[in-house]
GROMACS .gro file of C-alpha atoms in nm:
model
  438
    1MET     CA    1  10.619   8.835  17.105
    2ILE     CA    2  10.847   8.504  16.982
    3VAL     CA    3  11.236   8.658  16.877
    4LEU     CA    4  11.302   8.407  16.622
    5GLN     CA    5  11.717   8.389  16.523
    6ILE     CA    6  11.838   8.195  16.232
    7GLY     CA    7  12.103   8.087  16.124
    8GLN     CA    8  12.503   8.232  16.258
    9CYS     CA    9  12.425   8.594  16.171
   10GLY     CA   10  12.035   8.562  16.309
   11ILE     CA   11  12.176   8.400  16.608
   12GLN     CA   12  12.465   8.708  16.741
   13ILE     CA   13  12.147   8.972  16.671
   14GLY     CA   14  11.936   8.777  16.859
   15GLN     CA   15  12.207   8.756  17.156
   16GLN     CA   16  12.302   9.113  17.132
   17LEU     CA   17  11.918   9.204  17.159
   18PHE     CA   18  11.834   9.014  17.468
   19ASN     CA   19  12.127   9.133  17.628
   20ILE     CA   20  11.998   9.474  17.577
   21PHE     CA   21  11.696   9.326  17.764
   22GLU     CA   22  11.860   9.203  18.073
   23GLN     CA   23  11.999   9.531  18.128
   24GLU     CA   24  11.662   9.619  18.158
   25ASN     CA   25  11.542   9.359  18.391
   26LYS     CA   26  11.707   9.458  18.743
   27SER     CA   27  11.553   9.190  18.880
   28LYS     CA   28  11.757   8.891  18.943
   29ASP     CA   29  11.496   8.648  18.995
   30THR     CA   30  11.228   8.669  18.781
   31LEU     CA   31  11.141   8.884  18.444
   32GLN     CA   32  10.982   9.226  18.510
   33HIS     CA   33  10.655   9.246  18.305
   34PRO     CA   34  10.597   9.319  17.988
   35LEU     CA   35  10.995   9.216  17.892
   36SER     CA   36  10.852   8.873  18.022
   37THR     CA   37  10.624   8.847  17.704
   38PHE     CA   38  10.944   8.818  17.517
   39ARG     CA   39  11.069   8.453  17.423
   40GLN     CA   40  11.351   8.363  17.189
   41THR     CA   41  11.348   8.012  16.947
   42ILE     CA   42  11.704   7.956  16.782
   43ILE     CA   43  11.761   7.798  16.493
   44ASP     CA   44  12.091   7.685  16.367
   45THR     CA   45  12.247   7.399  16.112
   46GLU     CA   46  12.563   7.426  16.258
   47ARG     CA   47  12.612   7.428  16.633
   48LYS     CA   48  12.905   7.592  16.702
   49THR     CA   49  12.752   7.943  16.680
   50TRP     CA   50  12.514   7.829  16.961
   51ARG     CA   51  12.720   7.650  17.153
   52LYS     CA   52  12.943   7.941  17.139
   53HIS     CA   53  12.700   8.200  17.340
   54GLN     CA   54  12.601   7.883  17.564
   55ARG     CA   55  12.942   7.877  17.691
   56ALA     CA   56  13.006   8.259  17.681
   57GLY     CA   57  12.696   8.334  17.868
   58GLN     CA   58  12.533   8.207  18.232
   59LYS     CA   59  12.197   8.056  18.239
   60GLN     CA   60  11.923   8.235  18.017
   61LYS     CA   61  11.708   8.439  18.177
   62PHE     CA   62  11.469   8.473  17.919
   63PRO     CA   63  11.214   8.133  17.835
   64THR     CA   64  11.490   8.011  17.528
   65THR     CA   65  11.422   7.737  17.314
   66TYR     CA   66  11.710   7.584  17.068
   67ILE     CA   67  11.633   7.381  16.766
   68ASP     CA   68  11.974   7.237  16.651
   69ASN     CA   69  11.911   7.148  16.278
   70GLY     CA   70  12.248   6.949  16.207
   71THR     CA   71  12.598   7.039  16.167
   72SER     CA   72  12.668   7.119  15.821
   73GLY     CA   73  12.503   7.403  15.782
   74ARG     CA   74  12.336   7.478  15.418
   75GLY     CA   75  12.662   7.584  15.198
   76ASN     CA   76  12.524   7.944  15.127
   77ASN     CA   77  12.257   7.817  14.913
   78TRP     CA   78  11.907   7.933  14.945
   79ALA     CA   79  11.763   7.625  14.748
   80HIS     CA   80  12.005   7.401  14.972
   81GLY     CA   81  11.789   7.575  15.283
   82TYR     CA   82  11.411   7.586  15.178
   83TRP     CA   83  11.423   7.246  15.059
   84GLU     CA   84  11.620   7.063  15.293
   85ILE     CA   85  11.313   6.982  15.508
   86SER     CA   86  11.410   6.619  15.769
   87GLN     CA   87  11.350   6.890  16.021
   88LEU     CA   88  11.053   7.093  15.927
   89GLU     CA   89  10.825   6.903  16.086
   90SER     CA   90  11.003   6.877  16.447
   91ILE     CA   91  11.105   7.317  16.391
   92LEU     CA   92  10.709   7.438  16.340
   93ASP     CA   93  10.627   7.173  16.621
   94THR     CA   94  10.869   7.334  16.873
   95LEU     CA   95  10.718   7.696  16.725
   96ARG     CA   96  10.380   7.544  16.802
   97ARG     CA   97  10.437   7.423  17.149
   98GLU     CA   98  10.592   7.810  17.214
   99THR     CA   99  10.305   7.998  17.038
  100GLU     CA  100  10.078   7.789  17.326
  101ALA     CA  101  10.359   7.887  17.607
  102SER     CA  102  10.342   8.246  17.557
  103ASP     CA  103  10.037   8.373  17.721
  104ALA     CA  104   9.887   8.554  17.417
  105TYR     CA  105  10.099   8.498  17.128
  106ASP     CA  106  10.087   8.822  16.933
  107GLY     CA  107  10.348   8.771  16.659
  108CYS     CA  108  10.644   8.682  16.533
  109LEU     CA  109  10.973   8.855  16.499
  110MET     CA  110  11.256   8.691  16.262
  111ILE     CA  111  11.614   8.813  16.274
  112HIS     CA  112  11.783   8.655  15.966
  113SER     CA  113  12.075   8.750  15.676
  114VAL     CA  114  12.003   8.740  15.363
  115ALA     CA  115  12.329   8.607  15.182
  116GLY     CA  116  12.353   8.266  15.309
  117GLY     CA  117  12.209   7.994  15.325
  118THR     CA  118  12.022   7.909  15.634
  119GLY     CA  119  11.911   8.205  15.727
  120SER     CA  120  11.817   8.273  15.382
  121GLY     CA  121  11.619   7.981  15.272
  122LEU     CA  122  11.534   7.794  15.590
  123GLY     CA  123  11.431   8.172  15.713
  124SER     CA  124  11.206   8.166  15.417
  125ARG     CA  125  11.056   7.857  15.433
  126VAL     CA  126  10.992   7.884  15.826
  127ALA     CA  127  10.800   8.239  15.727
  128GLU     CA  128  10.576   8.070  15.476
  129GLU     CA  129  10.524   7.797  15.669
  130MET     CA  130  10.467   8.062  15.979
  131ARG     CA  131  10.232   8.285  15.814
  132ASP     CA  132  10.008   7.995  15.646
  133ALA     CA  133   9.982   7.861  16.013
  134TYR     CA  134   9.927   8.231  16.216
  135PRO     CA  135   9.748   8.437  15.958
  136LYS     CA  136   9.638   8.659  16.214
  137ASN     CA  137   9.959   8.750  16.407
  138TYR     CA  138  10.184   8.999  16.252
  139LEU     CA  139  10.529   8.877  16.133
  140THR     CA  140  10.817   9.095  16.146
  141THR     CA  141  11.134   9.006  15.918
  142CYS     CA  142  11.493   9.134  16.002
  143ALA     CA  143  11.677   9.130  15.716
  144VAL     CA  144  12.006   9.160  15.709
  145LEU     CA  145  12.180   9.249  15.368
  146PRO     CA  146  12.525   9.135  15.267
  147PHE     CA  147  12.843   9.380  15.172
  148VAL     CA  148  12.854   9.481  14.809
  149ASP     CA  149  13.208   9.392  14.828
  150GLY     CA  150  13.093   9.034  14.839
  151ASP     CA  151  13.066   8.734  15.152
  152THR     CA  152  12.996   8.493  14.899
  153ALA     CA  153  12.937   8.393  14.480
  154LEU     CA  154  12.594   8.345  14.528
  155GLN     CA  155  12.464   8.648  14.787
  156HIS     CA  156  12.278   8.878  14.477
  157TYR     CA  157  12.076   8.488  14.429
  158ASN     CA  158  11.990   8.480  14.781
  159SER     CA  159  11.929   8.818  14.849
  160LEU     CA  160  11.650   8.849  14.613
  161LEU     CA  161  11.493   8.484  14.663
  162SER     CA  162  11.462   8.574  15.088
  163LEU     CA  163  11.354   8.950  15.022
  164GLY     CA  164  11.067   8.758  14.728
  165TRP     CA  165  10.979   8.508  15.022
  166ALA     CA  166  10.978   8.860  15.289
  167GLN     CA  167  10.803   9.075  15.027
  168ARG     CA  168  10.553   8.765  14.983
  169TYR     CA  169  10.475   8.668  15.357
  170SER     CA  170  10.556   8.919  15.636
  171ASP     CA  171  10.389   9.193  15.700
  172MET     CA  172  10.741   9.465  15.706
  173ALA     CA  173  11.038   9.345  15.682
  174ALA     CA  174  11.311   9.584  15.848
  175ILE     CA  175  11.609   9.585  15.619
  176PHE     CA  176  11.969   9.685  15.731
  177SER     CA  177  12.221   9.700  15.523
  178ASN     CA  178  12.612   9.594  15.620
  179ASP     CA  179  12.763   9.882  15.404
  180ALA     CA  180  12.587  10.123  15.582
  181VAL     CA  181  12.560   9.982  15.971
  182MET     CA  182  12.970   9.983  15.920
  183ASN     CA  183  13.006  10.357  15.758
  184THR     CA  184  12.752  10.455  16.081
  185VAL     CA  185  12.952  10.286  16.307
  186SER     CA  186  13.288  10.386  16.163
  187ARG     CA  187  13.202  10.736  16.184
  188GLN     CA  188  13.127  10.653  16.618
  189ALA     CA  189  13.479  10.527  16.608
  190GLY     CA  190  13.554  10.822  16.469
  191LEU     CA  191  13.430  11.023  16.689
  192ALA     CA  192  13.515  10.821  17.056
  193THR     CA  193  13.884  10.860  16.894
  194HIS     CA  194  13.845  11.223  16.892
  195GLY     CA  195  13.998  11.179  16.459
  196SER     CA  196  14.281  10.950  16.617
  197LYS     CA  197  14.374  10.612  16.461
  198ALA     CA  198  14.074  10.361  16.556
  199ALA     CA  199  14.070  10.005  16.621
  200PRO     CA  200  13.927   9.781  16.324
  201ILE     CA  201  13.562   9.757  16.316
  202LYS     CA  202  13.454   9.423  16.475
  203LEU     CA  203  13.131   9.281  16.342
  204ASP     CA  204  13.021   9.233  16.653
  205SER     CA  205  13.008   9.625  16.680
  206LEU     CA  206  12.744   9.588  16.388
  207ASN     CA  207  12.559   9.353  16.555
  208GLU     CA  208  12.503   9.523  16.856
  209TYR     CA  209  12.421   9.877  16.676
  210ILE     CA  210  12.116   9.666  16.461
  211ALA     CA  211  12.035   9.499  16.781
  212HIS     CA  212  11.994   9.838  16.923
  213CYS     CA  213  11.785   9.980  16.673
  214ILE     CA  214  11.537   9.666  16.680
  215ALA     CA  215  11.502   9.720  17.032
  216GLY     CA  216  11.402  10.074  16.989
  217LEU     CA  217  11.128   9.916  16.793
  218VAL     CA  218  10.999   9.690  17.054
  219LEU     CA  219  11.139   9.724  17.420
  220PRO     CA  220  10.830   9.837  17.637
  221VAL     CA  221  10.695  10.207  17.650
  222THR     CA  222  10.593  10.398  17.905
  223PRO     CA  223  10.320  10.685  17.724
  224VAL     CA  224  10.350  11.053  17.740
  225ARG     CA  225  10.049  11.226  17.633
  226ASP     CA  226  10.046  11.592  17.561
  227VAL     CA  227   9.669  11.665  17.650
  228GLY     CA  228   9.614  12.026  17.607
  229GLY     CA  229   9.857  12.188  17.689
  230ARG     CA  230   9.983  11.941  17.993
  231LEU     CA  231  10.143  11.638  17.984
  232GLU     CA  232  10.044  11.352  18.139
  233TYR     CA  233  10.244  10.957  18.208
  234ASP     CA  234  10.119  10.637  18.239
  235ALA     CA  235  10.190  10.471  18.528
  236LYS     CA  236  10.358  10.166  18.454
  237PRO     CA  237  10.510  10.035  18.098
  238VAL     CA  238  10.360   9.871  17.880
  239PRO     CA  239  10.436   9.593  17.554
  240CYS     CA  240  10.498   9.763  17.251
  241ASP     CA  241  10.206   9.698  16.974
  242LEU     CA  242  10.422   9.597  16.688
  243TRP     CA  243  10.092   9.604  16.494
  244ASN     CA  244  10.074   9.992  16.530
  245ALA     CA  245  10.389  10.043  16.401
  246ILE     CA  246  10.379   9.788  16.098
  247SER     CA  247  10.009  10.049  16.030
  248GLU     CA  248  10.189  10.316  16.012
  249LEU     CA  249  10.491  10.221  15.831
  250THR     CA  250  10.320  10.034  15.573
  251PRO     CA  251  10.027  10.210  15.493
  252VAL     CA  252  10.134  10.124  15.152
  253PRO     CA  253  10.095   9.703  15.092
  254ALA     CA  254  10.318   9.653  14.849
  255CYS     CA  255  10.580   9.873  15.008
  256LYS     CA  256  10.730   9.753  15.363
  257MET     CA  257  11.059   9.732  15.389
  258VAL     CA  258  11.160  10.026  15.618
  259ASN     CA  259  11.504  10.093  15.724
  260PHE     CA  260  11.622  10.226  16.094
  261SER     CA  261  11.847  10.507  16.286
  262SER     CA  262  11.911  10.463  16.626
  263SER     CA  263  12.105  10.739  16.860
  264ALA     CA  264  12.270  10.445  17.047
  265THR     CA  265  12.651  10.424  17.005
  266PRO     CA  266  12.751  10.057  17.041
  267THR     CA  267  12.993   9.977  17.343
  268SER     CA  268  13.279   9.795  17.143
  269ALA     CA  269  13.257  10.072  16.889
  270THR     CA  270  13.429  10.299  17.167
  271SER     CA  271  13.771  10.237  17.237
  272ALA     CA  272  13.898  10.161  17.589
  273GLY     CA  273  13.895  10.477  17.796
  274SER     CA  274  13.804  10.748  17.568
  275ARG     CA  275  13.500  10.893  17.674
  276PRO     CA  276  13.238  10.743  17.438
  277PRO     CA  277  13.002  11.018  17.156
  278THR     CA  278  12.706  11.184  17.292
  279GLY     CA  279  12.352  11.012  17.171
  280VAL     CA  280  12.511  10.646  17.385
  281LEU     CA  281  12.184  10.426  17.471
  282ARG     CA  282  12.339  10.453  17.829
  283PRO     CA  283  12.534  10.669  17.972
  284ALA     CA  284  12.666  10.728  18.321
  285GLN     CA  285  12.450  11.100  18.304
  286PRO     CA  286  12.157  11.157  18.127
  287ALA     CA  287  12.260  11.306  17.775
  288ASN     CA  288  12.125  11.627  17.676
  289TRP     CA  289  11.836  11.625  17.409
  290ASP     CA  290  12.058  11.812  17.150
  291ASP     CA  291  12.304  11.568  17.184
  292VAL     CA  292  12.055  11.268  17.140
  293ARG     CA  293  11.946  11.429  16.788
  294THR     CA  294  12.262  11.511  16.665
  295ALA     CA  295  12.330  11.119  16.728
  296ILE     CA  296  12.013  11.014  16.555
  297SER     CA  297  12.017  11.228  16.263
  298ARG     CA  298  12.415  11.184  16.215
  299ASN     CA  299  12.346  10.747  16.231
  300MET     CA  300  12.097  10.766  15.920
  301ALA     CA  301  12.224  10.636  15.593
  302PRO     CA  302  12.374  10.853  15.336
  303VAL     CA  303  12.201  10.913  15.045
  304PRO     CA  304  12.365  10.954  14.675
  305SER     CA  305  12.530  11.259  14.589
  306GLY     CA  306  12.277  11.429  14.389
  307ILE     CA  307  11.939  11.228  14.525
  308LYS     CA  308  11.657  11.347  14.817
  309ARG     CA  309  11.561  11.072  14.997
  310ARG     CA  310  11.164  11.047  14.997
  311CYS     CA  311  10.978  10.831  15.220
  312ILE     CA  312  10.558  10.727  15.260
  313ALA     CA  313  10.574  10.744  15.618
  314GLY     CA  314  10.837  10.748  15.924
  315ARG     CA  315  10.795  10.659  16.331
  316MET     CA  316  10.994  10.782  16.546
  317GLN     CA  317  10.996  10.645  16.933
  318ALA     CA  318  11.159  10.884  17.184
  319ARG     CA  319  11.256  10.717  17.494
  320GLY     CA  320  11.336  10.838  17.892
  321VAL     CA  321  11.125  11.154  17.831
  322ILE     CA  322  11.105  11.287  18.183
  323GLY     CA  323  11.055  11.674  18.200
  324GLY     CA  324  11.069  11.935  18.018
  325ASP     CA  325  11.387  11.923  17.795
  326TYR     CA  326  11.302  11.728  17.505
  327TRP     CA  327  10.960  11.922  17.459
  328LYS     CA  328  11.207  12.253  17.403
  329LYS     CA  329  11.310  12.170  17.083
  330ALA     CA  330  11.105  11.920  16.957
  331SER     CA  331  10.903  12.119  16.684
  332VAL     CA  332  11.186  12.227  16.576
  333PHE     CA  333  11.391  11.938  16.544
  334GLU     CA  334  11.083  11.743  16.382
  335THR     CA  335  11.048  12.011  16.118
  336ARG     CA  336  11.415  11.950  16.041
  337LEU     CA  337  11.410  11.578  15.980
  338LEU     CA  338  11.079  11.536  15.780
  339ASN     CA  339  11.257  11.831  15.550
  340ARG     CA  340  11.547  11.482  15.578
  341LEU     CA  341  11.278  11.248  15.566
  342GLY     CA  342  11.092  11.418  15.241
  343ILE     CA  343  10.758  11.252  15.346
  344VAL     CA  344  10.533  11.234  15.084
  345ASN     CA  345  10.206  11.332  15.388
  346ALA     CA  346  10.402  11.391  15.681
  347GLY     CA  347  10.119  11.535  15.820
  348ASP     CA  348   9.880  11.185  15.824
  349HIS     CA  349  10.228  10.932  15.771
  350PHE     CA  350  10.467  11.083  16.049
  351HIS     CA  351  10.457  10.921  16.397
  352THR     CA  352  10.626  11.018  16.701
  353HIS     CA  353  10.602  10.814  16.991
  354ILE     CA  354  10.671  10.912  17.348
  355SER     CA  355  10.787  10.705  17.654
  356SER     CA  356  10.877  10.894  18.007
  357LEU     CA  357  11.111  10.488  18.104
  358TYR     CA  358  11.421  10.400  17.874
  359ALA     CA  359  11.238  10.069  17.925
  360VAL     CA  360  11.102   9.961  18.212
  361ASP     CA  361  11.388  10.057  18.476
  362LEU     CA  362  11.262  10.360  18.672
  363LYS     CA  363  11.600  10.458  18.793
  364SER     CA  364  11.765  10.441  18.451
  365PRO     CA  365  11.884  10.747  18.295
  366ALA     CA  366  11.887  10.659  17.964
  367ARG     CA  367  11.776  10.879  17.623
  368ALA     CA  368  11.719  10.742  17.329
  369LEU     CA  369  11.549  10.822  16.999
  370ASP     CA  370  11.482  10.548  16.748
  371LEU     CA  371  11.354  10.589  16.358
  372CYS     CA  372  11.233  10.345  16.137
  373TYR     CA  373  11.117  10.529  15.769
  374ASN     CA  374  11.036  10.382  15.481
  375GLY     CA  375  11.060  10.504  15.140
  376SER     CA  376  11.321  10.607  14.848
  377ASP     CA  377  11.645  10.350  15.034
  378SER     CA  378  11.444  10.088  14.964
  379ALA     CA  379  11.340  10.130  14.656
  380ARG     CA  380  11.686  10.150  14.557
  381MET     CA  381  11.802   9.877  14.720
  382LEU     CA  382  11.522   9.670  14.607
  383ASP     CA  383  11.621   9.777  14.200
  384ASP     CA  384  12.028   9.686  14.369
  385VAL     CA  385  11.953   9.343  14.429
  386THR     CA  386  11.745   9.327  14.125
  387ALA     CA  387  11.957   9.454  13.843
  388LYS     CA  388  12.263   9.253  14.042
  389ALA     CA  389  12.055   8.903  14.059
  390GLN     CA  390  11.923   8.930  13.641
  391ALA     CA  391  12.226   8.977  13.534
  392MET     CA  392  12.371   8.631  13.676
  393PHE     CA  393  12.049   8.447  13.592
  394ASP     CA  394  12.070   8.613  13.265
  395GLU     CA  395  12.422   8.377  13.221
  396ARG     CA  396  12.267   8.091  13.396
  397ALA     CA  397  12.539   8.172  13.622
  398TYR     CA  398  12.560   7.864  13.926
  399LEU     CA  399  12.209   7.743  13.864
  400HIS     CA  400  12.250   7.373  13.843
  401TRP     CA  401  12.347   7.482  14.185
  402TYR     CA  402  12.068   7.574  14.311
  403GLU     CA  403  11.872   7.290  14.100
  404ARG     CA  404  12.034   7.041  14.234
  405TYR     CA  405  11.767   7.110  14.510
  406GLY     CA  406  11.514   7.232  14.396
  407GLY     CA  407  11.479   7.105  14.011
  408ALA     CA  408  11.287   7.249  13.746
  409GLU     CA  409  11.070   7.436  14.089
  410VAL     CA  410  11.376   7.664  14.176
  411LEU     CA  411  11.330   7.848  13.824
  412ASP     CA  412  10.941   7.891  13.910
  413SER     CA  413  11.070   8.077  14.248
  414PHE     CA  414  11.338   8.314  14.054
  415ASP     CA  415  11.077   8.373  13.807
  416GLU     CA  416  10.864   8.470  14.125
  417CYS     CA  417  11.089   8.694  14.322
  418PHE     CA  418  11.152   8.858  13.965
  419GLU     CA  419  10.805   8.999  13.928
  420SER     CA  420  10.757   9.047  14.338
  421LEU     CA  421  11.056   9.258  14.438
  422ARG     CA  422  11.010   9.462  14.035
  423GLY     CA  423  10.618   9.516  14.163
  424ALA     CA  424  10.759   9.623  14.496
  425ALA     CA  425  10.985   9.869  14.333
  426ASP     CA  426  10.718  10.028  14.072
  427ALA     CA  427  10.494  10.112  14.404
  428TYR     CA  428  10.783  10.271  14.540
  429GLU     CA  429  10.869  10.483  14.263
  430GLU     CA  430  10.466  10.548  14.222
  431VAL     CA  431  10.415  10.670  14.482
  432LEU     CA  432  10.678  10.873  14.548
  433GLY     CA  433  10.650  11.014  14.296
  434GLY     CA  434  10.840  10.835  13.972
  435SER     CA  435  11.146  11.007  13.865
  436GLY     CA  436  11.440  11.072  14.098
  437ILE     CA  437  11.416  10.858  14.377
  438ILE     CA  438  11.641  10.554  14.229
   0.00000   0.00000   0.00000
């Protein structure tokens, strides 16, 4: 799997993700299989972001390619990122070499934000080109949404266009709202300090939590199966089957925006000397499964008052399941979780996967639950993004900044993305039963 990190946000989360991978790789000299199947490609238009990581860390253990695409950024403008293609051929040639260097290229995981210019605009262009070049390999995007209070004046336009491209060209889009993640990490920090005043939440904590959510989906697994009441353990870890996850989570092709919850707690969300809350990713001793289940339930994004969450599909990954403790209350917890998710047809569209190892470390005491769900959270997000962008578009606010790079063609891009995202929202409403989900 190639992990493609585009723009400042993508690089920051991507490096947190590969830190998690390195923690699991206990060999100092070699990469353990199947962690060795991961490769990372970094693309940025401001060299300072990657140079900061180069200075801060040691030599990269995983195959790493950095594509320098300039020093001036993309001005928080999707059109600048999308149509400034002076280095596009170099980028695509580098990605081609990376796919050829993979033992068996299965697909690409792209991490980016949707608010700025590089992650949204250049990310959209790269996604389009990757889909054209590799139509039979998966393309999953991990899109970070801006804070509601505002990151940039153009964030509503950029979000509309970036998500419109993700809807068109990706097989699945993992959605991470900065506001929802901040809410989760703030609650974790409050638990760690036992209600006393906590230090301000840093962006690193949000990035680390997002990285844990992604890791829960893509890390290797060592499957455990219940065969007629008898547990069968596979002997060795195998790579994650992301095609399987995509097929389970997106049974309706038009509905591909997926949300996440993890039992993990970022290390930076706990104060020095305090005992971290239960359900952390890597405790000194194995966490009680009841605490892990409490953590993943607590970390789910809240829904608006008076609204019940409804979902098309869900997928839960349990890691570190050795012995019988996990199974004692598994069915009771799943029943409660299904009720909270409101899955339309849970018998066919909720899947639980069990791994005896957390990843590849035989001695790791880590236990974790990671949940992906596809439903009304995404429908509300699509409705919100299109409404805010439409209000600006009707007033022609800032459109000249986009026309500067895309000319009249950019207006067609807006129309296509409005239509695409409204079509996706309508599909969610139709599948989930209409009124009450927004």
